[in-house]
Coordinates of C-alpha atoms in Angstrom, one line a residue:
M1 CA 167.6 211.8 136.7
L2 CA 165.0 210.4 139.1
Q3 CA 167.3 209.1 141.8
G4 CA 164.6 208.5 144.4
Y5 CA 162.7 206.0 142.4
G6 CA 162.6 202.3 143.5
R7 CA 165.9 200.7 144.0
A8 CA 168.2 203.7 143.4
Y9 CA 168.9 204.1 147.1
F10 CA 169.6 201.5 149.8
S11 CA 166.7 202.6 152.0
T12 CA 163.4 203.2 150.4
T13 CA 159.7 202.6 151.0
S14 CA 159.0 201.8 147.4
A15 CA 158.1 198.4 146.1
H16 CA 160.8 196.4 144.4
T17 CA 158.8 196.8 141.2
S18 CA 158.9 200.6 141.3
T19 CA 162.0 201.2 139.3
G20 CA 161.1 204.3 137.3
D21 CA 161.6 202.5 134.0
G22 CA 158.5 204.1 132.5
N23 CA 159.8 207.6 133.1
A24 CA 163.3 206.6 131.9
M25 CA 161.8 205.4 128.6
V26 CA 159.9 208.6 128.1
A27 CA 163.0 210.7 128.8
R28 CA 165.2 208.7 126.4
V29 CA 162.7 209.2 123.6
G30 CA 162.9 212.9 124.3
F31 CA 159.5 213.7 125.7
P32 CA 159.3 216.0 128.7
L33 CA 158.6 214.6 132.1
E34 CA 155.9 216.6 133.7
D35 CA 154.5 217.0 137.2
L36 CA 157.3 215.2 139.0
E37 CA 156.7 217.4 142.0
F38 CA 153.7 215.2 142.7
V39 CA 155.7 212.0 143.2
Q40 CA 155.0 210.9 146.7
F41 CA 157.9 211.2 149.2
H42 CA 157.8 209.5 152.6
P43 CA 160.2 211.2 155.1
T44 CA 159.9 208.3 157.4
G45 CA 161.8 206.2 154.9
I46 CA 165.0 208.1 155.2
Y47 CA 167.6 206.0 156.9
G48 CA 169.1 207.6 160.0
I49 CA 166.5 210.4 160.3
R50 CA 164.6 210.2 163.6
L51 CA 161.2 211.9 163.5
P52 CA 159.0 212.0 166.6
Y53 CA 155.9 209.9 166.2
H54 CA 153.6 212.9 166.4
R55 CA 155.4 214.5 163.5
R56 CA 155.0 211.4 161.3
L57 CA 151.2 211.6 161.9
S58 CA 151.0 215.2 160.6
W59 CA 151.9 214.3 157.0

């Protein structure tokens, strides 16, 4: 489902309390999850990806 939330991956910039439990509860009840494209993603948090410093500032 929402694999990028919180502790789903080894390397993440999310807080330990960001687990996606609220979205999981909504999905289990059967309500649609909306606007997930607006979940913030930090490319600098991907392990092993090396972005030049100037590229990080352009986000």
